[in-house]
Amino acid sequence: MALASKQINRAASAVSRRLMARPALVSGRVSRSARMSTVCKVHKICVLPGDGIGPEIMKVATQALTVAGSKEGEQFEYKECLIGGAAIDATGKPLPDETLAVAKESNAVLLAAIGGYKWDTLPSAQRPERGLLAIRAGLNAFANLRPAIVPRQLADASPLKRELVEGVDILIVRELVGGIYFGQPRGFGVNEKGDRIGYSTDVYSEPEIERISRVAFEAARKRGKRLCSVDKSNVLEVSQLWKEVVIRVGKDYPDVELTHMYIDNAAMQLIRNPKYFDVVVTSNLFGDILSDEASMLAGSLGLLPSASISGSGPGIYEPVHGSAPDIAGKDLANPLAMVLSAAMMCRYDLAIPNVADRLESAVNAVLDAGLRTGDIYKEGVAGTRLVKCSEMSAELMKHI
């Protein structure tokens, strides 16, 4: 993935332009966009329901998109495709060629959830999660943006004290198409003692690190002008290169305060003092871990969206949470992260912020009304009511 300097800057700039609108919930209120909606057109969306609770929450999101779009004069054309376990069952492949082809021809990709117990015994290369990695690589969606925001309505639902989490607003920028998940060589073998071994390679090139660093610096420049780079440079050579490149790129952003933190300390500080962070940039593996940890500041994975953006083609928009196969088909899923992912799609790829505003306002309204699915419900909190997925959906549509 060796990119020339101009290509790096072009890819990073293309992503940074999409960061002009800040994401989703801020202290429980929507920041209304100053930009007006573009001229109406039909937006082609590749819809990937996937596995587990995926089809349930995707149904809510597409319905919400359609209703919100109709209010703003926007239309959506959905093309549903297979990915993950559902694709394995139907075609034997976690990412069929047809799915990737449709994704590339779309304006954006909306993905729900992948994986489940059913496919856990398959060889590593054939598991549902390989479909997710493959579509990210296939679309070159190298910049993963994961906001970790604690709205005031859910501060009491956090496992941490309210004063620690209320007002938390973090953006984690995770490199998504390199690192240990894609590095070669990888596989299984036998060592000199005859013991079976497994091995994976964590590798980054300077252009890959520079590209994601510039995205993170641009994001920080539009937020609180603070960027924390997370690595393990006291042990790993790949992290030493990471830190060196981030420092070099930082010289082009003198207005942004750059700090560095080892991954183990960062994991601790996210719980001890989460308000310290504004924007975090890190590798694929560390970003996977930190973003899931940060999502629990709000008490649940069920409220947080994410965007995986490329420099040119369509982005992938998906909830942070997994497929939750234990509650699939029981009307217990939380659809809000899926709806907020659709809102991010409207902002970053489709440039129709008015539709995003409607979706985010509806999410705020149902939270203000005290509606809670099981994952964000806390018994004894006044003014809240436990609801099912279908009930949450119905209330969302009313507010849209």
GROMACS .gro file of C-alpha atoms in nm:
model
  400
    1MET     CA    1   0.000   0.000   0.000
    2ALA     CA    2   0.290   0.232  -0.082
    3LEU     CA    3   0.146   0.573  -0.159
    4ALA     CA    4   0.331   0.875  -0.290
    5SER     CA    5   0.320   1.185  -0.070
    6LYS     CA    6   0.063   1.360  -0.291
    7GLN     CA    7  -0.161   1.055  -0.281
    8ILE     CA    8  -0.137   1.041   0.098
    9ASN     CA    9  -0.238   1.404   0.130
   10ARG     CA   10  -0.518   1.361  -0.122
   11ALA     CA   11  -0.662   1.060   0.061
   12ALA     CA   12  -0.635   1.226   0.401
   13SER     CA   13  -0.785   1.551   0.270
   14ALA     CA   14  -1.078   1.366   0.115
   15VAL     CA   15  -1.156   1.208   0.451
   16SER     CA   16  -1.102   1.530   0.645
   17ARG     CA   17  -1.355   1.714   0.428
   18ARG     CA   18  -1.616   1.472   0.557
   19LEU     CA   19  -1.527   1.564   0.914
   20MET     CA   20  -1.668   1.915   0.882
   21ALA     CA   21  -1.987   1.802   1.058
   22ARG     CA   22  -1.929   1.660   1.404
   23PRO     CA   23  -2.104   1.331   1.484
   24ALA     CA   24  -2.426   1.244   1.658
   25LEU     CA   25  -2.493   1.322   2.022
   26VAL     CA   26  -2.320   1.595   2.220
   27SER     CA   27  -2.418   1.603   2.587
   28GLY     CA   28  -2.754   1.462   2.491
   29ARG     CA   29  -2.834   1.737   2.240
   30VAL     CA   30  -2.797   1.751   1.865
   31SER     CA   31  -2.567   2.016   1.719
   32ARG     CA   32  -2.772   2.140   1.426
   33SER     CA   33  -2.568   2.152   1.108
   34ALA     CA   34  -2.506   2.488   0.947
   35ARG     CA   35  -2.491   2.326   0.606
   36MET     CA   36  -2.802   2.294   0.394
   37SER     CA   37  -2.910   1.971   0.229
   38THR     CA   38  -2.796   1.912  -0.127
   39VAL     CA   39  -3.030   1.901  -0.422
   40CYS     CA   40  -3.249   1.595  -0.402
   41LYS     CA   41  -3.127   1.282  -0.572
   42VAL     CA   42  -3.163   0.910  -0.526
   43HIS     CA   43  -2.894   0.782  -0.292
   44LYS     CA   44  -2.783   0.424  -0.367
   45ILE     CA   45  -2.724   0.233  -0.043
   46CYS     CA   46  -2.571  -0.113  -0.020
   47VAL     CA   47  -2.752  -0.273   0.274
   48LEU     CA   48  -2.577  -0.555   0.461
   49PRO     CA   49  -2.799  -0.689   0.743
   50GLY     CA   50  -2.554  -0.969   0.823
   51ASP     CA   51  -2.614  -1.199   1.118
   52GLY     CA   52  -2.774  -1.220   1.461
   53ILE     CA   53  -2.968  -0.904   1.547
   54GLY     CA   54  -2.848  -0.745   1.223
   55PRO     CA   55  -3.168  -0.790   1.020
   56GLU     CA   56  -3.382  -0.653   1.307
   57ILE     CA   57  -3.187  -0.333   1.358
   58MET     CA   58  -3.129  -0.280   0.986
   59LYS     CA   59  -3.503  -0.285   0.928
   60VAL     CA   60  -3.540  -0.003   1.181
   61ALA     CA   61  -3.258   0.200   1.025
   62THR     CA   62  -3.379   0.178   0.667
   63GLN     CA   63  -3.733   0.263   0.773
   64ALA     CA   64  -3.603   0.562   0.970
   65LEU     CA   65  -3.390   0.673   0.673
   66THR     CA   66  -3.684   0.651   0.436
   67VAL     CA   67  -3.911   0.853   0.664
   68ALA     CA   68  -3.648   1.116   0.743
   69GLY     CA   69  -3.553   1.141   0.377
   70SER     CA   70  -3.912   1.192   0.266
   71LYS     CA   71  -3.941   1.484   0.508
   72GLU     CA   72  -3.634   1.646   0.350
   73GLY     CA   73  -3.704   1.558  -0.013
   74GLU     CA   74  -3.440   1.285  -0.031
   75GLN     CA   75  -3.483   0.933  -0.166
   76PHE     CA   76  -3.291   0.614  -0.097
   77GLU     CA   77  -3.251   0.310  -0.316
   78TYR     CA   78  -3.156   0.005  -0.110
   79LYS     CA   79  -2.986  -0.303  -0.249
   80GLU     CA   80  -2.958  -0.579   0.010
   81CYS     CA   81  -2.662  -0.816  -0.013
   82LEU     CA   82  -2.510  -1.102   0.185
   83ILE     CA   83  -2.208  -1.086   0.413
   84GLY     CA   84  -2.071  -1.282   0.708
   85GLY     CA   85  -2.240  -1.599   0.829
   86ALA     CA   86  -2.547  -1.549   0.613
   87ALA     CA   87  -2.322  -1.532   0.307
   88ILE     CA   88  -2.131  -1.845   0.414
   89ASP     CA   89  -2.456  -2.038   0.445
   90ALA     CA   90  -2.576  -1.925   0.103
   91THR     CA   91  -2.254  -1.914  -0.101
   92GLY     CA   92  -1.975  -2.065   0.108
   93LYS     CA   93  -1.790  -1.730   0.118
   94PRO     CA   94  -1.802  -1.460   0.391
   95LEU     CA   95  -1.789  -1.188   0.122
   96PRO     CA   96  -1.937  -1.290  -0.212
   97ASP     CA   97  -1.798  -1.115  -0.521
   98GLU     CA   98  -2.145  -0.976  -0.596
   99THR     CA   99  -2.160  -0.804  -0.257
  100LEU     CA  100  -1.831  -0.624  -0.308
  101ALA     CA  101  -1.930  -0.525  -0.661
  102VAL     CA  102  -2.259  -0.375  -0.540
  103ALA     CA  103  -2.080  -0.195  -0.256
  104LYS     CA  104  -1.835  -0.034  -0.498
  105GLU     CA  105  -2.119   0.093  -0.715
  106SER     CA  106  -2.310   0.241  -0.421
  107ASN     CA  107  -2.293   0.585  -0.264
  108ALA     CA  108  -2.246   0.429   0.079
  109VAL     CA  109  -2.258   0.096   0.263
  110LEU     CA  110  -2.478   0.038   0.568
  111LEU     CA  111  -2.376  -0.271   0.766
  112ALA     CA  112  -2.545  -0.413   1.075
  113ALA     CA  113  -2.360  -0.703   1.240
  114ILE     CA  114  -2.150  -1.007   1.152
  115GLY     CA  115  -2.078  -1.342   1.317
  116GLY     CA  116  -2.226  -1.581   1.568
  117TYR     CA  117  -2.173  -1.906   1.756
  118LYS     CA  118  -2.291  -2.108   1.459
  119TRP     CA  119  -1.973  -2.038   1.261
  120ASP     CA  120  -1.717  -2.040   1.544
  121THR     CA  121  -1.579  -2.382   1.450
  122LEU     CA  122  -1.491  -2.284   1.094
  123PRO     CA  123  -1.124  -2.236   1.000
  124SER     CA  124  -1.004  -1.882   1.065
  125ALA     CA  125  -0.989  -1.785   0.698
  126GLN     CA  126  -1.350  -1.890   0.644
  127ARG     CA  127  -1.519  -1.724   0.941
  128PRO     CA  128  -1.781  -1.448   0.904
  129GLU     CA  129  -1.544  -1.180   1.035
  130ARG     CA  130  -1.324  -1.233   0.730
  131GLY     CA  131  -1.605  -1.083   0.526
  132LEU     CA  132  -1.585  -0.763   0.729
  133LEU     CA  133  -1.208  -0.737   0.688
  134ALA     CA  134  -1.239  -0.810   0.317
  135ILE     CA  135  -1.498  -0.540   0.246
  136ARG     CA  136  -1.296  -0.282   0.440
  137ALA     CA  137  -0.989  -0.369   0.234
  138GLY     CA  138  -1.190  -0.393  -0.088
  139LEU     CA  139  -1.324  -0.040  -0.044
  140ASN     CA  140  -0.994   0.086   0.100
  141ALA     CA  141  -1.186   0.218   0.401
  142PHE     CA  142  -0.869   0.300   0.592
  143ALA     CA  143  -1.000   0.553   0.845
  144ASN     CA  144  -1.234   0.425   1.116
  145LEU     CA  145  -1.406   0.701   1.311
  146ARG     CA  146  -1.563   0.591   1.637
  147PRO     CA  147  -1.721   0.858   1.856
  148ALA     CA  148  -1.754   0.770   2.223
  149ILE     CA  149  -2.007   1.016   2.360
  150VAL     CA  150  -2.200   0.996   2.686
  151PRO     CA  151  -2.530   1.181   2.651
  152ARG     CA  152  -2.664   1.330   2.971
  153GLN     CA  153  -2.970   1.102   2.956
  154LEU     CA  154  -2.750   0.793   2.998
  155ALA     CA  155  -2.489   0.916   3.243
  156ASP     CA  156  -2.661   0.717   3.519
  157ALA     CA  157  -2.651   0.401   3.306
  158SER     CA  158  -2.273   0.401   3.299
  159PRO     CA  159  -2.089   0.159   3.529
  160LEU     CA  160  -1.870   0.457   3.624
  161LYS     CA  161  -1.966   0.751   3.844
  162ARG     CA  162  -2.175   1.017   3.674
  163GLU     CA  163  -1.918   1.291   3.738
  164LEU     CA  164  -1.656   1.087   3.554
  165VAL     CA  165  -1.854   1.025   3.236
  166GLU     CA  166  -2.110   1.301   3.192
  167GLY     CA  167  -1.998   1.519   2.904
  168VAL     CA  168  -1.740   1.273   2.768
  169ASP     CA  169  -1.690   1.333   2.395
  170ILE     CA  170  -1.406   1.130   2.242
  171LEU     CA  171  -1.331   1.052   1.879
  172ILE     CA  172  -1.116   0.744   1.821
  173VAL     CA  173  -0.946   0.737   1.481
  174ARG     CA  174  -0.841   0.381   1.410
  175GLU     CA  175  -0.630   0.268   1.115
  176LEU     CA  176  -0.843  -0.002   0.956
  177VAL     CA  177  -0.678  -0.176   0.662
  178GLY     CA  178  -0.328  -0.247   0.793
  179GLY     CA  179  -0.158  -0.381   1.103
  180ILE     CA  180  -0.183  -0.725   1.253
  181TYR     CA  181  -0.523  -0.809   1.102
  182PHE     CA  182  -0.377  -0.788   0.751
  183GLY     CA  183  -0.002  -0.838   0.801
  184GLN     CA  184   0.190  -1.121   0.636
  185PRO     CA  185   0.315  -1.379   0.710
  186ARG     CA  186   0.040  -1.529   0.919
  187GLY     CA  187  -0.082  -1.880   0.983
  188PHE     CA  188   0.001  -2.197   1.173
  189GLY     CA  189   0.315  -2.403   1.185
  190VAL     CA  190   0.547  -2.610   1.400
  191ASN     CA  191   0.849  -2.478   1.591
  192GLU     CA  192   1.190  -2.641   1.635
  193LYS     CA  193   1.057  -2.837   1.934
  194GLY     CA  194   0.776  -2.984   1.730
  195ASP     CA  195   0.512  -2.773   1.907
  196ARG     CA  196   0.225  -2.636   1.701
  197ILE     CA  197   0.232  -2.254   1.680
  198GLY     CA  198   0.017  -1.973   1.547
  199TYR     CA  199   0.164  -1.645   1.425
  200SER     CA  200   0.047  -1.307   1.297
  201THR     CA  201   0.255  -1.012   1.180
  202ASP     CA  202   0.194  -0.655   1.293
  203VAL     CA  203   0.334  -0.440   1.015
  204TYR     CA  204   0.286  -0.079   0.905
  205SER     CA  205   0.452   0.126   0.633
  206GLU     CA  206   0.534   0.494   0.674
  207PRO     CA  207   0.271   0.599   0.415
  208GLU     CA  208  -0.001   0.407   0.598
  209ILE     CA  209   0.085   0.573   0.929
  210GLU     CA  210   0.113   0.919   0.771
  211ARG     CA  211  -0.224   0.884   0.601
  212ILE     CA  212  -0.418   0.798   0.917
  213SER     CA  213  -0.220   1.052   1.120
  214ARG     CA  214  -0.326   1.335   0.892
  215VAL     CA  215  -0.689   1.233   0.923
  216ALA     CA  216  -0.657   1.240   1.302
  217PHE     CA  217  -0.480   1.578   1.308
  218GLU     CA  218  -0.747   1.725   1.081
  219ALA     CA  219  -1.019   1.589   1.308
  220ALA     CA  220  -0.846   1.731   1.617
  221ARG     CA  221  -0.813   2.068   1.446
  222LYS     CA  222  -1.192   2.078   1.404
  223ARG     CA  223  -1.257   1.974   1.763
  224GLY     CA  224  -1.059   2.053   2.078
  225LYS     CA  225  -0.716   2.069   1.909
  226ARG     CA  226  -0.582   1.782   2.120
  227LEU     CA  227  -0.455   1.454   1.977
  228CYS     CA  228  -0.328   1.154   2.173
  229SER     CA  229  -0.137   0.890   1.976
  230VAL     CA  230  -0.152   0.545   2.137
  231ASP     CA  231   0.119   0.285   2.075
  232LYS     CA  232   0.351   0.037   2.247
  233SER     CA  233   0.680   0.191   2.138
  234ASN     CA  234   0.863   0.079   2.451
  235VAL     CA  235   0.842  -0.281   2.324
  236LEU     CA  236   0.737  -0.300   1.958
  237GLU     CA  237   0.941  -0.184   1.658
  238VAL     CA  238   0.621  -0.126   1.459
  239SER     CA  239   0.508   0.115   1.732
  240GLN     CA  240   0.844   0.291   1.729
  241LEU     CA  241   0.793   0.365   1.360
  242TRP     CA  242   0.433   0.469   1.433
  243LYS     CA  243   0.543   0.723   1.694
  244GLU     CA  244   0.823   0.859   1.475
  245VAL     CA  245   0.588   0.922   1.181
  246VAL     CA  246   0.312   1.077   1.396
  247ILE     CA  247   0.564   1.321   1.545
  248ARG     CA  248   0.687   1.415   1.199
  249VAL     CA  249   0.333   1.473   1.068
  250GLY     CA  250   0.254   1.674   1.379
  251LYS     CA  251   0.501   1.942   1.273
  252ASP     CA  252   0.249   2.037   1.001
  253TYR     CA  253  -0.015   2.097   1.271
  254PRO     CA  254   0.145   2.332   1.526
  255ASP     CA  255  -0.200   2.437   1.651
  256VAL     CA  256  -0.279   2.081   1.766
  257GLU     CA  257  -0.138   1.958   2.099
  258LEU     CA  258   0.013   1.612   2.043
  259THR     CA  259   0.065   1.367   2.328
  260HIS     CA  260   0.164   1.001   2.336
  261MET     CA  261   0.047   0.716   2.555
  262TYR     CA  262   0.122   0.345   2.578
  263ILE     CA  263  -0.177   0.122   2.509
  264ASP     CA  264  -0.189  -0.024   2.861
  265ASN     CA  265  -0.192   0.323   3.018
  266ALA     CA  266  -0.447   0.448   2.766
  267ALA     CA  267  -0.680   0.161   2.855
  268MET     CA  268  -0.649   0.257   3.221
  269GLN     CA  269  -0.696   0.631   3.165
  270LEU     CA  270  -1.012   0.574   2.960
  271ILE     CA  271  -1.169   0.446   3.281
  272ARG     CA  272  -0.984   0.664   3.530
  273ASN     CA  273  -1.007   0.999   3.350
  274PRO     CA  274  -1.196   0.974   3.018
  275LYS     CA  275  -1.239   1.350   2.983
  276TYR     CA  276  -0.864   1.377   2.928
  277PHE     CA  277  -0.911   1.256   2.571
  278ASP     CA  278  -1.035   1.453   2.272
  279VAL     CA  279  -0.910   1.269   1.961
  280VAL     CA  280  -0.718   0.941   1.982
  281VAL     CA  281  -0.526   0.794   1.687
  282THR     CA  282  -0.400   0.437   1.698
  283SER     CA  283  -0.342   0.116   1.508
  284ASN     CA  284  -0.594  -0.143   1.395
  285LEU     CA  285  -0.551  -0.378   1.692
  286PHE     CA  286  -0.523  -0.113   1.964
  287GLY     CA  287  -0.813   0.083   1.812
  288ASP     CA  288  -1.032  -0.225   1.817
  289ILE     CA  289  -0.969  -0.270   2.189
  290LEU     CA  290  -0.991   0.095   2.295
  291SER     CA  291  -1.305   0.176   2.099
  292ASP     CA  292  -1.494  -0.114   2.254
  293GLU     CA  293  -1.373  -0.010   2.599
  294ALA     CA  294  -1.468   0.353   2.537
  295SER     CA  295  -1.815   0.249   2.425
  296MET     CA  296  -1.883   0.111   2.771
  297LEU     CA  297  -1.844   0.457   2.922
  298ALA     CA  298  -2.206   0.503   2.822
  299GLY     CA  299  -2.293   0.165   2.971
  300SER     CA  300  -2.360  -0.013   2.646
  301LEU     CA  301  -2.236  -0.081   2.295
  302GLY     CA  302  -2.592  -0.028   2.176
  303LEU     CA  303  -2.576   0.348   2.132
  304LEU     CA  304  -2.252   0.408   1.944
  305PRO     CA  305  -2.212   0.430   1.566
  306SER     CA  306  -1.898   0.420   1.354
  307ALA     CA  307  -1.780   0.525   1.010
  308SER     CA  308  -1.509   0.361   0.802
  309ILE     CA  309  -1.412   0.606   0.530
  310SER     CA  310  -1.191   0.582   0.225
  311GLY     CA  311  -1.025   0.861   0.033
  312SER     CA  312  -1.240   0.815  -0.276
  313GLY     CA  313  -1.509   0.544  -0.272
  314PRO     CA  314  -1.808   0.469  -0.051
  315GLY     CA  315  -1.768   0.444   0.325
  316ILE     CA  316  -1.897   0.170   0.554
  317TYR     CA  317  -2.129   0.270   0.839
  318GLU     CA  318  -2.199   0.025   1.120
  319PRO     CA  319  -2.274   0.006   1.492
  320VAL     CA  320  -1.983  -0.068   1.723
  321HIS     CA  321  -2.166  -0.362   1.880
  322GLY     CA  322  -2.165  -0.723   1.762
  323SER     CA  323  -2.434  -0.959   1.639
  324ALA     CA  324  -2.562  -1.060   1.987
  325PRO     CA  325  -2.685  -1.406   1.871
  326ASP     CA  326  -2.822  -1.481   2.219
  327ILE     CA  327  -3.100  -1.221   2.175
  328ALA     CA  328  -3.148  -1.246   1.798
  329GLY     CA  329  -3.511  -1.275   1.695
  330LYS     CA  330  -3.641  -1.196   2.045
  331ASP     CA  331  -3.726  -0.828   1.986
  332LEU     CA  332  -3.471  -0.723   2.249
  333ALA     CA  333  -3.207  -0.550   2.036
  334ASN     CA  334  -3.121  -0.182   2.067
  335PRO     CA  335  -3.157  -0.020   1.720
  336LEU     CA  336  -3.023   0.324   1.816
  337ALA     CA  337  -2.658   0.268   1.721
  338MET     CA  338  -2.773   0.144   1.381
  339VAL     CA  339  -2.986   0.454   1.331
  340LEU     CA  340  -2.700   0.680   1.440
  341SER     CA  341  -2.471   0.498   1.196
  342ALA     CA  342  -2.719   0.586   0.923
  343ALA     CA  343  -2.703   0.946   1.042
  344MET     CA  344  -2.321   0.943   1.013
  345MET     CA  345  -2.363   0.809   0.661
  346CYS     CA  346  -2.589   1.100   0.574
  347ARG     CA  347  -2.331   1.348   0.703
  348TYR     CA  348  -2.004   1.202   0.579
  349ASP     CA  349  -2.082   1.028   0.249
  350LEU     CA  350  -2.418   1.157   0.128
  351ALA     CA  351  -2.386   1.526   0.230
  352ILE     CA  352  -2.748   1.549   0.346
  353PRO     CA  353  -2.705   1.679   0.703
  354ASN     CA  354  -3.071   1.772   0.739
  355VAL     CA  355  -3.163   1.403   0.723
  356ALA     CA  356  -2.894   1.326   0.980
  357ASP     CA  357  -3.035   1.599   1.204
  358ARG     CA  358  -3.379   1.436   1.194
  359LEU     CA  359  -3.243   1.095   1.285
  360GLU     CA  360  -3.029   1.228   1.570
  361SER     CA  361  -3.312   1.445   1.703
  362ALA     CA  362  -3.540   1.142   1.710
  363VAL     CA  363  -3.282   0.942   1.906
  364ASN     CA  364  -3.250   1.226   2.156
  365ALA     CA  365  -3.628   1.250   2.184
  366VAL     CA  366  -3.680   0.883   2.272
  367LEU     CA  367  -3.400   0.902   2.528
  368ASP     CA  368  -3.552   1.218   2.675
  369ALA     CA  369  -3.882   1.031   2.696
  370GLY     CA  370  -3.711   0.769   2.912
  371LEU     CA  371  -3.734   0.477   2.668
  372ARG     CA  372  -3.464   0.219   2.727
  373THR     CA  373  -3.392  -0.120   2.572
  374GLY     CA  374  -3.248  -0.380   2.806
  375ASP     CA  375  -2.883  -0.295   2.741
  376ILE     CA  376  -2.922   0.069   2.855
  377TYR     CA  377  -3.196   0.018   3.116
  378LYS     CA  378  -3.105   0.060   3.480
  379GLU     CA  379  -3.365  -0.035   3.734
  380GLY     CA  380  -3.462   0.238   3.975
  381VAL     CA  381  -3.381   0.536   3.750
  382ALA     CA  382  -3.683   0.766   3.765
  383GLY     CA  383  -3.865   0.843   3.444
  384THR     CA  384  -3.731   0.549   3.245
  385ARG     CA  385  -3.920   0.257   3.093
  386LEU     CA  386  -3.797  -0.077   2.959
  387VAL     CA  387  -3.906  -0.128   2.596
  388LYS     CA  388  -3.853  -0.378   2.318
  389CYS     CA  389  -3.687  -0.312   1.984
  390SER     CA  390  -4.019  -0.277   1.804
  391GLU     CA  391  -4.147  -0.028   2.061
  392MET     CA  392  -3.832   0.182   2.033
  393SER     CA  393  -3.870   0.175   1.656
  394ALA     CA  394  -4.231   0.291   1.667
  395GLU     CA  395  -4.143   0.583   1.894
  396LEU     CA  396  -3.851   0.680   1.672
  397MET     CA  397  -4.078   0.703   1.368
  398LYS     CA  398  -4.318   0.932   1.556
  399HIS     CA  399  -4.039   1.176   1.639
  400ILE     CA  400  -3.887   1.168   1.292
   0.00000   0.00000   0.00000
